[in-house]
Amino acid sequence: MNRFIMAISASLMATGVAQAEVTEEDLRNDQTITTQVVTNGMGRHLQRYSPLDTLNRDNVQNLMPAWAFSLGGEKQRGQETQPLIYDGIMYITGSYSRLYAIDVMTGEELWQYDARLPEGILPCCDVINRGAAIYRDKIYFGTLDARLVALDLKTGDVVWRDKIGDYKAGYSYTAAPLIVNGLIITGNSGGEFGIVGEVQARDAETGDIVWTRPVIEGHMGTLNGEESTMTGTLNATWPGDMWKTGGGATWLGGSYDADTDTLVFGTGNPAPWNSHLRNAGTPTEGNVGDNLYAASRLGIDPATGEIKWHFQTTPREGWDFDGVNEVVAFTGSDGNKYFGTADRNGFFYVLNREDGSFVAAHPFVSDITWAAGIDENGRPIFNEDNRPGDPTAAADGNKGEIIFAVPSFLGGKNWMPMAYSQHTGLFYVPSNEWGMDIWNEPITYKEGAAYLGAGFTIKPLFEDHIGSLKAIDPMTGEIKWEFQNPAPLWGGVMTTAGGLVFTGTPEGRFIAFDDETGEELWSFQTGSGIVGQPVTWEQDGEQFVSVISGWGGAVPLWGGEVAKQVSFLNQGGTLWTFKLPRQLAGNN
Ligand code: CA
């Protein structure tokens, strides 16, 4: 494949034709074209699985740094990007809405784009960015002031810019965009400010909006500049006007299942956090007070933006259990097509890929308090006495009963992406074992102000660890192995046909595990905490691995007692690229 592409490039150059462009075929086949990485998730199903086995259990101890790249700047903060690799160039995004193009062989910078951010942006959870998207001759990323920017892939020149939302009202953007059939598809961030979650599709070439789909019932979608359909049924599951500022931020972006031609986006917490303000609707359906479609997964038609199905993980959510966690298409051991998703609420769900219907759910963290389990319809069996109390029931009307809930609001799993191995059939889930004291308070909506109606303090559950990487059988929920880490895990996971699982720790170690046993086979100290997403690819017959290092993200800002425990961790901003030198590959 590599020689074939090089031959095409050479012939194009010889005839004076423009450079090759990333096509829909490239995006569709990103997992199997191992000489490039052109999608977030190493494939739009987000499996983060590479069929490469040049680097494997037997030789991973020979993996060594090839080059490192510093992001520079006076301010560092969290680095959560996933590198993209195309045509000899690596593209990464950085904190404060920066994007870099780097020579993939030498690590030299080719160009850098810095978004000019206005005063008054309102990112909830650090000034991070999770990656870009490439299509044809452009690269796209979102900025903290809720804009989408298209840059020339070769020069970094701005081709177009457009506004996703109003940053003054609390909108921002941090996810990697998704590209399907020439449309660039984005979510939005700002669920702590009473924004309304939405999915937007634009013509990638022009930036023109094709459709919009708000994810809270009562809001109207658009298609080709005209109203399309209302999301849900007005006031079916939301009381009064609460839906107008109902949250449901689609802040982690989405995946695409080509088999069913479906976009899948998760939706964040309903707003405000105080669930007692959202506890009634008009009884037109059997799910009064569920607050659809917050804390849900939505299957969306990519051509029209119509909702094909929904599955709500946490009805009338009251613990900030955003349902945005990535939805990964996989084929089960029974040969059936499923989705897997590890929810912030602590349960790992398997859904039917045809219609999003519930198949199974199992807890993947310890000592969950808010629900006794998930029933046969996929609905939580609530422990109502573990819902933060209603402040109007308190003597002073200002602070409801404090409860201790597990998981904490930062989740059994937060944004950090898991990986699915076609080699083992297991999911490798970066999770955290923690709980929180949480209480509700009165709150009224004010544009651009935090809209929570809650207070909280996160606490560890165990003395020796918070972070827990787990190898999980999706159908049974069985945990095959576990790696425990003192600090909370906040980085992505990748797995390969070479029998390896990669992830990093806030303490700075980049680690390769045996995918069957969890044995640690190799590690490297990167100098700062890893909260980024590793990738691997092949270049001239050698296998490379890259990951960014730079501690930050939500934990230092929101982690309560846990944040104090990890306050010694140093910030940074370095992209590391490793390779297995040909002479050390051994059995190849
Ligand atoms: Ca949230």
Coordinates of C-alpha atoms and ligand atoms in Angstrom, one line a residue:
M1 CA 0.0 0.0 0.0
N2 CA 2.8 2.4 0.9
R3 CA 4.7 1.9 -2.3
F4 CA 1.5 2.2 -4.3
I5 CA 0.7 5.6 -2.7
M6 CA 4.3 6.8 -3.2
A7 CA 4.1 5.8 -6.9
I8 CA 0.8 7.7 -7.3
S9 CA 2.3 10.8 -5.6
A10 CA 5.4 10.6 -7.9
S11 CA 3.3 10.3 -11.0
L12 CA 1.1 13.2 -9.9
M13 CA 4.1 15.4 -9.3
A14 CA 5.6 14.4 -12.6
T15 CA 2.5 15.5 -14.5
G16 CA 2.1 18.7 -12.5
V17 CA -1.2 17.6 -11.0
A18 CA -2.0 18.9 -7.6
Q19 CA -1.2 16.8 -4.5
A20 CA -3.4 13.9 -3.5
E21 CA -6.4 14.9 -1.4
V22 CA -8.1 13.1 1.5
T23 CA -11.2 11.5 0.0
E24 CA -14.3 9.9 1.5
E25 CA -12.7 6.6 0.7
D26 CA -9.7 7.5 2.8
L27 CA -11.9 8.4 5.7
R28 CA -14.0 5.3 5.3
N29 CA -11.0 3.0 5.2
D30 CA -8.8 4.9 7.7
Q31 CA -8.4 1.8 10.0
T32 CA -7.0 -0.4 7.2
I33 CA -4.9 2.2 5.4
T34 CA -2.1 2.0 8.0
T35 CA 0.2 4.5 6.4
Q36 CA -1.9 7.4 7.5
V37 CA -4.3 8.5 10.2
V38 CA -6.9 10.9 8.8
T39 CA -9.8 10.5 11.3
N40 CA -10.3 11.1 15.0
G41 CA -10.6 7.6 16.5
M42 CA -8.4 5.9 13.9
G43 CA -11.6 5.1 12.0
R44 CA -15.0 6.9 12.2
H45 CA -16.3 4.0 14.4
L46 CA -13.7 5.2 17.0
Q47 CA -12.3 1.7 17.6
R48 CA -8.8 3.1 18.0
Y49 CA -7.5 -0.3 16.8
S50 CA -4.6 -0.7 14.4
P51 CA -4.2 -3.9 12.4
L52 CA -0.4 -3.2 12.4
D53 CA 1.7 -5.9 14.2
T54 CA 5.2 -4.9 13.2
L55 CA 5.5 -3.6 16.7
N56 CA 4.3 -6.3 19.1
R57 CA 4.6 -8.0 22.5
D58 CA 8.0 -9.5 21.5
N59 CA 9.7 -6.3 20.4
V60 CA 7.9 -3.4 22.1
Q61 CA 10.8 -3.1 24.6
N62 CA 12.8 -1.8 21.6
L63 CA 10.4 1.1 21.0
M64 CA 12.4 4.4 21.3
P65 CA 11.9 8.1 20.8
A66 CA 12.4 9.3 17.2
W67 CA 11.7 13.0 17.9
A68 CA 9.9 15.4 20.2
F69 CA 8.1 18.6 19.5
S70 CA 7.4 21.4 22.0
L71 CA 4.1 23.4 21.6
G72 CA 5.8 26.5 23.1
G73 CA 3.9 29.5 24.3
E74 CA 3.9 31.1 27.7
K75 CA 0.9 29.1 28.9
Q76 CA 0.7 25.4 28.7
R77 CA -2.4 23.7 30.2
G78 CA -4.0 20.4 29.1
Q79 CA -3.0 18.8 25.8
E80 CA -5.8 16.4 24.8
T81 CA -5.2 16.2 21.0
Q82 CA -5.1 13.2 18.7
P83 CA -2.4 13.6 16.0
L84 CA -3.5 13.2 12.3
I85 CA -0.9 12.0 9.7
Y86 CA -1.2 12.5 6.0
D87 CA 1.2 12.8 3.1
G88 CA 4.3 13.1 5.3
I89 CA 2.9 15.7 7.6
M90 CA 1.5 15.4 11.2
Y91 CA -1.2 17.7 12.3
I92 CA -1.9 18.4 16.0
T93 CA -4.1 20.9 17.9
G94 CA -3.0 22.5 21.1
S95 CA -4.3 24.4 24.1
Y96 CA -5.6 27.9 23.4
S97 CA -7.0 26.8 20.0
R98 CA -3.7 26.3 18.2
L99 CA -2.9 24.0 15.3
Y100 CA 0.5 22.8 14.1
A101 CA 1.8 21.1 11.0
I102 CA 5.0 19.0 11.5
D103 CA 7.3 17.1 9.3
V104 CA 6.5 13.5 10.2
M105 CA 10.1 12.2 9.7
T106 CA 12.1 15.1 11.3
G107 CA 9.7 16.7 13.8
E108 CA 10.3 20.1 12.3
E109 CA 7.4 22.6 12.3
L110 CA 6.1 23.5 8.9
W111 CA 3.5 26.0 10.0
Q112 CA 1.4 27.0 13.0
Y113 CA -2.0 28.6 13.3
D114 CA -3.1 30.5 16.4
A115 CA -6.7 31.4 16.7
R116 CA -7.1 35.0 18.1
L117 CA -9.4 34.4 21.0
P118 CA -11.5 37.2 22.4
E119 CA -11.7 38.2 26.0
G120 CA -14.5 36.5 27.9
I121 CA -14.5 33.0 26.5
L122 CA -16.2 30.6 28.8
P123 CA -14.6 27.1 28.6
C124 CA -15.8 25.1 31.5
C125 CA -13.0 22.6 31.8
D126 CA -9.6 23.9 30.7
V127 CA -8.5 25.5 27.4
I128 CA -8.1 22.2 25.6
N129 CA -8.7 20.9 22.1
R130 CA -9.2 17.3 21.1
G131 CA -8.2 17.3 17.5
A132 CA -8.8 18.3 13.9
A133 CA -10.4 16.7 10.8
I134 CA -9.0 16.5 7.3
Y135 CA -11.0 16.4 4.0
R136 CA -9.7 17.0 0.5
D137 CA -7.2 19.9 0.7
K138 CA -8.3 21.4 4.0
I139 CA -8.0 20.8 7.7
Y140 CA -10.7 21.8 10.2
F141 CA -10.8 22.5 13.9
G142 CA -13.0 24.2 16.4
T143 CA -11.9 27.0 18.7
L144 CA -12.7 28.0 22.3
D145 CA -14.9 31.0 21.1
A146 CA -17.2 28.4 19.4
R147 CA -16.0 28.9 15.8
L148 CA -15.1 26.4 13.2
V149 CA -12.0 27.2 11.1
A150 CA -11.0 25.6 7.7
L151 CA -7.3 25.9 6.8
D152 CA -5.4 25.1 3.7
L153 CA -3.7 21.8 4.4
K154 CA -0.4 22.8 2.9
T155 CA -0.1 26.4 4.0
G156 CA -2.3 26.9 7.1
D157 CA -4.0 29.8 5.4
V158 CA -7.6 30.4 6.5
V159 CA -10.1 29.3 3.8
W160 CA -13.3 30.0 5.8
R161 CA -14.5 30.5 9.4
D162 CA -18.0 30.2 10.8
K163 CA -19.7 30.5 14.2
I164 CA -21.1 27.4 15.9
G165 CA -22.5 29.4 18.8
D166 CA -22.2 32.7 20.8
Y167 CA -19.3 32.4 23.2
K168 CA -20.8 35.2 25.4
A169 CA -23.8 32.9 26.1
G170 CA -21.4 30.1 27.2
Y171 CA -20.8 28.3 23.9
S172 CA -17.4 26.9 23.2
Y173 CA -15.8 24.1 21.1
T174 CA -13.2 21.5 21.9
A175 CA -14.1 18.3 20.1
A176 CA -12.6 16.9 16.9
P177 CA -15.0 17.5 14.0
L178 CA -16.4 14.5 12.0
I179 CA -16.6 14.4 8.2
V180 CA -19.1 12.2 6.4
N181 CA -20.0 12.4 2.7
G182 CA -18.5 15.9 2.3
L183 CA -20.3 17.3 5.4
I184 CA -18.4 18.5 8.4
I185 CA -20.4 17.6 11.5
T186 CA -19.9 19.2 14.9
G187 CA -21.4 19.4 18.3
N188 CA -21.1 22.2 20.9
S189 CA -19.8 22.8 24.4
G190 CA -21.3 24.8 27.3
G191 CA -23.6 22.5 29.3
E192 CA -22.7 24.2 32.5
F193 CA -24.0 27.5 31.1
G194 CA -27.5 26.5 30.1
I195 CA -26.8 26.4 26.4
V196 CA -28.8 24.1 24.1
G197 CA -26.9 21.1 22.7
E198 CA -27.0 20.8 18.9
V199 CA -25.4 18.9 16.1
Q200 CA -24.6 21.0 13.0
A201 CA -23.7 19.9 9.4
R202 CA -21.9 22.1 7.0
D203 CA -20.7 21.7 3.4
A204 CA -17.0 21.1 4.1
E205 CA -16.0 23.0 0.9
T206 CA -17.9 26.2 1.6
G207 CA -18.8 26.2 5.3
D208 CA -22.5 26.7 4.4
I209 CA -24.9 25.1 7.0
V210 CA -26.8 22.2 5.5
W211 CA -28.7 21.1 8.6
T212 CA -29.0 21.7 12.4
R213 CA -30.4 19.4 15.0
P214 CA -30.9 20.7 18.5
V215 CA -31.0 17.8 20.9
I216 CA -33.5 19.1 23.5
E217 CA -37.2 18.6 23.0
G218 CA -39.2 21.5 21.7
H219 CA -36.4 23.1 19.6
M220 CA -36.7 23.2 15.8
G221 CA -34.2 21.7 13.4
T222 CA -33.3 23.1 10.1
L223 CA -32.5 21.7 6.6
N224 CA -31.2 23.7 3.7
G225 CA -32.1 27.0 5.4
E226 CA -35.7 26.1 6.4
E227 CA -37.3 24.7 9.4
S228 CA -37.3 20.9 9.3
T229 CA -38.8 19.1 12.3
M230 CA -39.2 19.7 16.0
T231 CA -36.9 17.6 18.3
G232 CA -39.2 15.4 20.4
T233 CA -42.6 16.7 21.6
L234 CA -42.8 20.1 23.3
N235 CA -43.2 19.7 27.1
A236 CA -43.5 15.9 27.0
T237 CA -40.7 15.4 29.4
W238 CA -39.7 19.0 30.4
P239 CA -41.8 21.3 32.6
G240 CA -42.7 24.9 31.5
D241 CA -39.9 26.8 29.7
M242 CA -37.0 24.8 31.2
W243 CA -36.3 23.2 27.8
K244 CA -35.3 26.6 26.4
T245 CA -32.1 26.5 28.4
G246 CA -32.0 22.7 28.8
G247 CA -28.3 21.9 28.2
G248 CA -27.5 18.5 26.6
A249 CA -24.3 19.8 25.1
T250 CA -22.9 17.5 22.4
W251 CA -19.4 18.4 23.5
L252 CA -17.5 15.3 22.7
G253 CA -18.5 15.1 19.0
G254 CA -19.7 11.9 17.4
S255 CA -19.0 8.7 15.6
Y256 CA -20.2 7.3 12.3
D257 CA -21.4 3.8 11.6
A258 CA -21.1 3.2 7.8
D259 CA -23.0 -0.1 8.0
T260 CA -26.2 1.6 9.1
D261 CA -25.3 5.1 7.7
T262 CA -25.9 6.6 11.1
L263 CA -24.2 9.4 13.0
V264 CA -24.1 8.8 16.8
F265 CA -23.8 11.8 19.1
G266 CA -24.0 11.7 22.9
T267 CA -25.7 14.5 24.8
G268 CA -24.6 16.1 28.1
N269 CA -26.4 16.8 31.3
P270 CA -29.7 18.5 31.3
A271 CA -29.5 22.1 32.8
P272 CA -29.4 23.1 35.5
W273 CA -27.8 20.3 37.5
N274 CA -30.5 20.7 40.2
S275 CA -32.9 18.0 38.9
H276 CA -35.8 19.1 41.2
L277 CA -36.4 22.0 38.8
R278 CA -37.0 19.6 35.9
N279 CA -39.1 17.0 37.6
A280 CA -42.4 17.3 35.8
G281 CA -43.8 17.4 32.3
T282 CA -47.2 17.1 30.6
P283 CA -48.2 13.5 30.8
T284 CA -48.4 12.9 27.1
E285 CA -45.9 10.1 27.2
G286 CA -44.8 7.5 29.8
N287 CA -41.6 9.2 30.6
V288 CA -42.6 12.5 32.3
G289 CA -39.6 14.3 33.8
D290 CA -37.0 12.3 31.9
N291 CA -35.8 15.5 30.2
L292 CA -35.3 14.1 26.7
Y293 CA -32.9 14.0 24.9
A294 CA -30.3 15.1 27.5
A295 CA -27.9 12.4 28.9
S296 CA -28.6 10.3 25.8
R297 CA -27.2 8.8 22.7
L298 CA -28.8 9.9 19.4
G299 CA -28.7 8.1 16.1
I300 CA -28.9 10.8 13.4
D301 CA -29.4 10.6 9.6
P302 CA -26.3 12.3 8.1
A303 CA -28.2 13.5 5.0
T304 CA -31.1 15.3 6.8
G305 CA -30.2 15.6 10.5
E306 CA -33.4 13.7 11.5
I307 CA -33.2 11.7 14.7
K308 CA -33.4 8.0 13.8
W309 CA -33.4 6.6 17.4
H310 CA -32.5 7.7 20.9
F311 CA -31.3 5.9 24.0
Q312 CA -31.2 7.7 27.3
T313 CA -28.7 6.4 29.8
T314 CA -29.7 8.7 32.8
P315 CA -33.3 9.9 32.7
R316 CA -33.9 13.1 34.9
E317 CA -30.2 13.1 35.3
G318 CA -29.1 14.8 38.6
W319 CA -25.4 14.1 39.2
D320 CA -23.9 15.7 36.0
F321 CA -23.7 12.3 34.4
D322 CA -23.3 13.7 30.8
G323 CA -24.1 11.0 28.3
V324 CA -21.6 12.2 25.8
N325 CA -19.3 9.2 26.0
E326 CA -18.2 7.9 22.6
V327 CA -20.2 5.2 20.9
V328 CA -18.1 2.5 19.2
A329 CA -19.4 0.2 16.6
F330 CA -18.2 -3.4 16.9
T331 CA -19.2 -7.0 15.9
G332 CA -19.9 -9.2 18.9
S333 CA -18.6 -12.7 19.5
D334 CA -22.1 -13.9 18.3
G335 CA -21.5 -12.2 14.9
N336 CA -24.2 -9.5 15.6
K337 CA -23.6 -5.8 15.1
Y338 CA -23.5 -3.7 18.3
F339 CA -22.5 -0.4 19.7
G340 CA -20.5 -0.2 22.9
T341 CA -20.4 2.8 25.2
A342 CA -19.0 3.3 28.7
D343 CA -21.2 6.0 30.4
R344 CA -20.1 8.6 32.8
N345 CA -22.8 7.1 35.1
G346 CA -20.6 4.0 35.7
F347 CA -22.3 1.5 33.4
F348 CA -21.0 0.0 30.2
Y349 CA -23.9 -0.4 27.7
V350 CA -24.3 -2.5 24.6
L351 CA -26.8 -1.3 22.1
N352 CA -28.2 -2.8 18.9
R353 CA -26.6 -1.1 16.0
E354 CA -29.7 -1.2 13.8
D355 CA -32.0 0.9 16.0
G356 CA -30.0 1.8 19.2
S357 CA -32.1 -0.4 21.3
F358 CA -30.8 -1.7 24.6
V359 CA -29.0 -5.1 24.7
A360 CA -27.1 -5.2 28.0
A361 CA -25.4 -3.0 30.7
H362 CA -22.9 -3.8 33.4
P363 CA -21.1 -1.6 36.0
F364 CA -17.4 -0.9 35.2
V365 CA -16.5 1.0 38.4
S366 CA -16.9 -0.1 42.0
D367 CA -19.6 0.8 44.5
I368 CA -22.1 2.7 42.3
T369 CA -24.6 4.3 44.6
W370 CA -27.2 6.2 42.5
A371 CA -28.7 3.1 40.8
A372 CA -29.0 -0.5 41.9
G373 CA -28.6 -1.6 38.3
I374 CA -30.1 -1.3 34.8
D375 CA -33.4 -3.0 34.1
E376 CA -34.3 -5.1 31.1
N377 CA -35.4 -2.0 29.2
G378 CA -32.1 -0.2 29.8
R379 CA -33.6 2.1 32.4
P380 CA -31.7 2.7 35.7
I381 CA -33.1 1.2 38.9
F382 CA -32.8 4.5 40.8
N383 CA -31.8 4.7 44.4
E384 CA -34.0 7.8 45.0
D385 CA -32.4 8.5 48.4
N386 CA -29.1 9.0 46.5
R387 CA -30.5 11.9 44.5
P388 CA -29.1 15.2 45.8
G389 CA -31.9 16.7 48.0
D390 CA -34.4 19.4 47.0
P391 CA -33.3 22.8 48.5
T392 CA -37.0 23.9 48.8
A393 CA -37.4 21.1 51.3
A394 CA -34.6 22.5 53.5
A395 CA -35.4 24.6 56.5
D396 CA -33.6 27.6 55.0
G397 CA -34.6 26.8 51.4
N398 CA -31.0 27.3 50.3
K399 CA -29.2 23.9 50.5
G400 CA -30.7 20.5 49.9
E401 CA -29.6 17.4 51.7
I402 CA -26.0 16.4 51.0
I403 CA -25.5 12.9 49.7
F404 CA -22.4 10.9 48.8
A405 CA -22.7 9.6 45.3
V406 CA -20.5 7.2 43.2
P407 CA -19.3 7.8 40.6
S408 CA -18.4 11.5 41.0
F409 CA -19.6 14.0 38.4
L410 CA -16.3 13.6 36.6
G411 CA -17.5 10.1 35.9
G412 CA -16.7 6.5 35.9
K413 CA -15.3 7.5 32.6
N414 CA -15.1 11.0 31.3
W415 CA -14.1 12.2 27.7
M416 CA -11.0 10.0 27.4
P417 CA -11.6 7.5 24.7
M418 CA -11.5 3.8 25.1
A419 CA -10.3 1.3 22.5
Y420 CA -11.8 -1.8 21.1
S421 CA -9.6 -4.7 19.9
Q422 CA -10.6 -6.9 17.0
H423 CA -7.7 -9.1 18.2
T424 CA -9.2 -9.9 21.6
G425 CA -12.8 -8.7 21.3
L426 CA -12.3 -6.6 24.5
F427 CA -12.8 -3.0 25.2
Y428 CA -10.0 -1.2 27.1
V429 CA -11.7 1.4 29.2
P430 CA -9.9 4.2 31.0
S431 CA -12.0 4.7 34.2
N432 CA -11.8 6.4 37.6
E433 CA -12.9 5.2 41.0
W434 CA -14.2 8.2 42.9
G435 CA -17.3 9.7 44.5
M436 CA -18.6 13.1 45.6
D437 CA -20.5 14.9 48.2
I438 CA -23.1 16.8 46.2
W439 CA -26.1 19.0 47.1
N440 CA -28.6 21.2 45.3
E441 CA -29.2 24.9 45.6
P442 CA -31.7 27.3 44.1
I443 CA -30.7 28.7 40.7
T444 CA -32.1 30.9 37.9
Y445 CA -30.9 31.2 34.4
K446 CA -28.7 34.2 33.5
E447 CA -27.1 34.3 30.1
G448 CA -23.3 33.6 30.2
A449 CA -23.4 32.6 33.9
A450 CA -22.8 29.2 35.4
Y451 CA -26.2 27.4 35.6
L452 CA -25.7 24.5 38.0
G453 CA -27.8 24.9 41.2
A454 CA -25.4 22.4 42.9
G455 CA -22.3 22.3 45.0
F456 CA -19.9 19.3 45.2
T457 CA -16.6 17.9 46.4
I458 CA -14.9 14.9 44.8
K459 CA -13.2 12.3 47.0
P460 CA -11.3 9.1 46.2
L461 CA -12.8 5.8 47.1
F462 CA -9.5 3.9 47.7
E463 CA -6.2 4.9 49.3
D464 CA -3.9 3.6 46.7
H465 CA -5.5 4.4 43.4
I466 CA -8.2 6.4 41.5
G467 CA -7.3 5.6 37.9
S468 CA -8.2 2.2 36.6
L469 CA -7.7 0.9 33.0
K470 CA -10.0 -2.1 32.6
A471 CA -10.1 -4.8 29.9
I472 CA -13.8 -5.5 29.6
D473 CA -15.8 -8.2 27.8
P474 CA -18.7 -6.1 26.4
M475 CA -21.3 -8.9 26.4
T476 CA -20.8 -10.2 29.9
G477 CA -19.2 -7.1 31.6
E478 CA -16.5 -9.4 32.9
I479 CA -13.3 -7.5 33.7
K480 CA -10.4 -9.5 32.3
W481 CA -7.7 -7.4 33.8
E482 CA -7.2 -4.1 35.5
F483 CA -4.3 -1.6 35.8
Q484 CA -4.6 0.7 38.8
N485 CA -3.0 4.2 38.9
P486 CA -2.6 6.6 41.8
A487 CA -3.8 9.7 39.8
P488 CA -7.1 9.7 37.9
L489 CA -6.7 8.5 34.3
W490 CA -7.5 11.3 31.7
G491 CA -5.8 10.1 28.5
G492 CA -7.0 8.1 25.5
V493 CA -6.3 4.4 24.8
M494 CA -5.2 2.6 21.6
T495 CA -4.8 -1.1 20.9
T496 CA -3.1 -3.0 18.0
A497 CA -3.0 -6.3 16.3
G498 CA 0.5 -6.7 17.8
G499 CA -1.2 -7.5 21.1
L500 CA -0.6 -4.1 22.7
V501 CA -2.7 -1.6 24.6
F502 CA -1.2 1.9 25.0
T503 CA -2.2 4.7 27.3
G504 CA -0.6 7.4 29.5
T505 CA -0.9 8.6 33.1
P506 CA -1.0 12.0 34.7
E507 CA 2.3 11.1 36.3
G508 CA 3.8 11.2 32.8
R509 CA 4.3 7.6 31.9
F510 CA 3.4 6.3 28.4
I511 CA 2.8 2.6 28.8
A512 CA 2.3 -0.4 26.6
F513 CA 0.4 -3.4 28.1
D514 CA -0.2 -6.9 26.9
D515 CA -3.7 -6.9 25.6
E516 CA -4.5 -10.4 27.0
T517 CA -2.9 -10.2 30.5
G518 CA -2.5 -6.5 31.3
E519 CA 1.2 -7.1 31.9
E520 CA 3.2 -3.9 31.6
L521 CA 5.7 -4.4 28.7
W522 CA 7.2 -1.0 28.2
S523 CA 7.0 2.6 29.5
F524 CA 8.5 6.0 28.9
Q525 CA 8.5 9.1 31.1
T526 CA 7.3 12.0 28.9
G527 CA 8.0 14.8 31.4
S528 CA 4.4 15.9 32.0
G529 CA 1.0 14.3 32.4
I530 CA -0.6 12.5 29.5
V531 CA -4.1 13.5 28.8
G532 CA -3.8 13.1 25.0
Q533 CA -4.7 10.3 22.6
P534 CA -2.1 8.0 21.1
V535 CA -1.9 6.9 17.4
T536 CA 0.2 4.5 15.4
W537 CA 1.0 4.3 11.7
E538 CA 3.6 2.8 9.3
Q539 CA 6.1 4.8 7.3
D540 CA 8.6 3.1 4.9
G541 CA 8.1 -0.2 6.6
E542 CA 8.7 1.1 10.2
Q543 CA 5.9 1.4 12.8
F544 CA 5.6 4.7 14.6
V545 CA 3.6 5.7 17.7
S546 CA 2.8 9.2 18.8
V547 CA 1.3 10.8 21.9
I548 CA 1.1 14.3 23.3
S549 CA 2.2 15.0 26.9
G550 CA 0.8 18.1 28.8
W551 CA -1.0 17.8 32.1
G552 CA -4.4 19.6 32.5
G553 CA -8.0 19.2 31.7
A554 CA -10.9 19.1 34.1
V555 CA -9.3 17.3 37.1
P556 CA -7.0 20.2 38.3
L557 CA -9.9 22.6 38.0
W558 CA -12.9 20.6 39.3
G559 CA -11.4 17.7 41.2
G560 CA -12.0 18.9 44.8
E561 CA -9.9 16.8 47.2
V562 CA -8.5 14.9 44.3
A563 CA -7.2 18.0 42.7
K564 CA -5.2 18.8 45.9
Q565 CA -3.7 15.3 45.8
V566 CA -2.4 15.8 42.3
S567 CA -1.4 19.5 42.6
F568 CA 2.3 18.5 42.4
L569 CA 2.0 17.4 38.7
N570 CA 3.8 19.7 36.3
Q571 CA 2.3 21.2 33.2
G572 CA 4.0 20.7 29.8
G573 CA 3.3 20.6 26.1
T574 CA 5.4 18.1 24.1
L575 CA 4.5 15.8 21.3
W576 CA 6.5 12.5 21.5
T577 CA 7.0 10.3 18.5
F578 CA 8.5 6.8 18.9
K579 CA 9.5 4.1 16.5
L580 CA 10.7 0.6 16.3
P581 CA 14.0 0.8 14.3
R582 CA 14.0 -1.7 11.5
Q583 CA 17.0 -3.6 12.8
L584 CA 15.3 -4.0 16.2
A585 CA 12.0 -5.2 14.8
G586 CA 13.2 -8.8 15.2
N587 CA 10.8 -11.2 13.7
N588 CA 10.1 -9.0 10.6
Ligands
CA1 CA -21.8 18.4 32.4

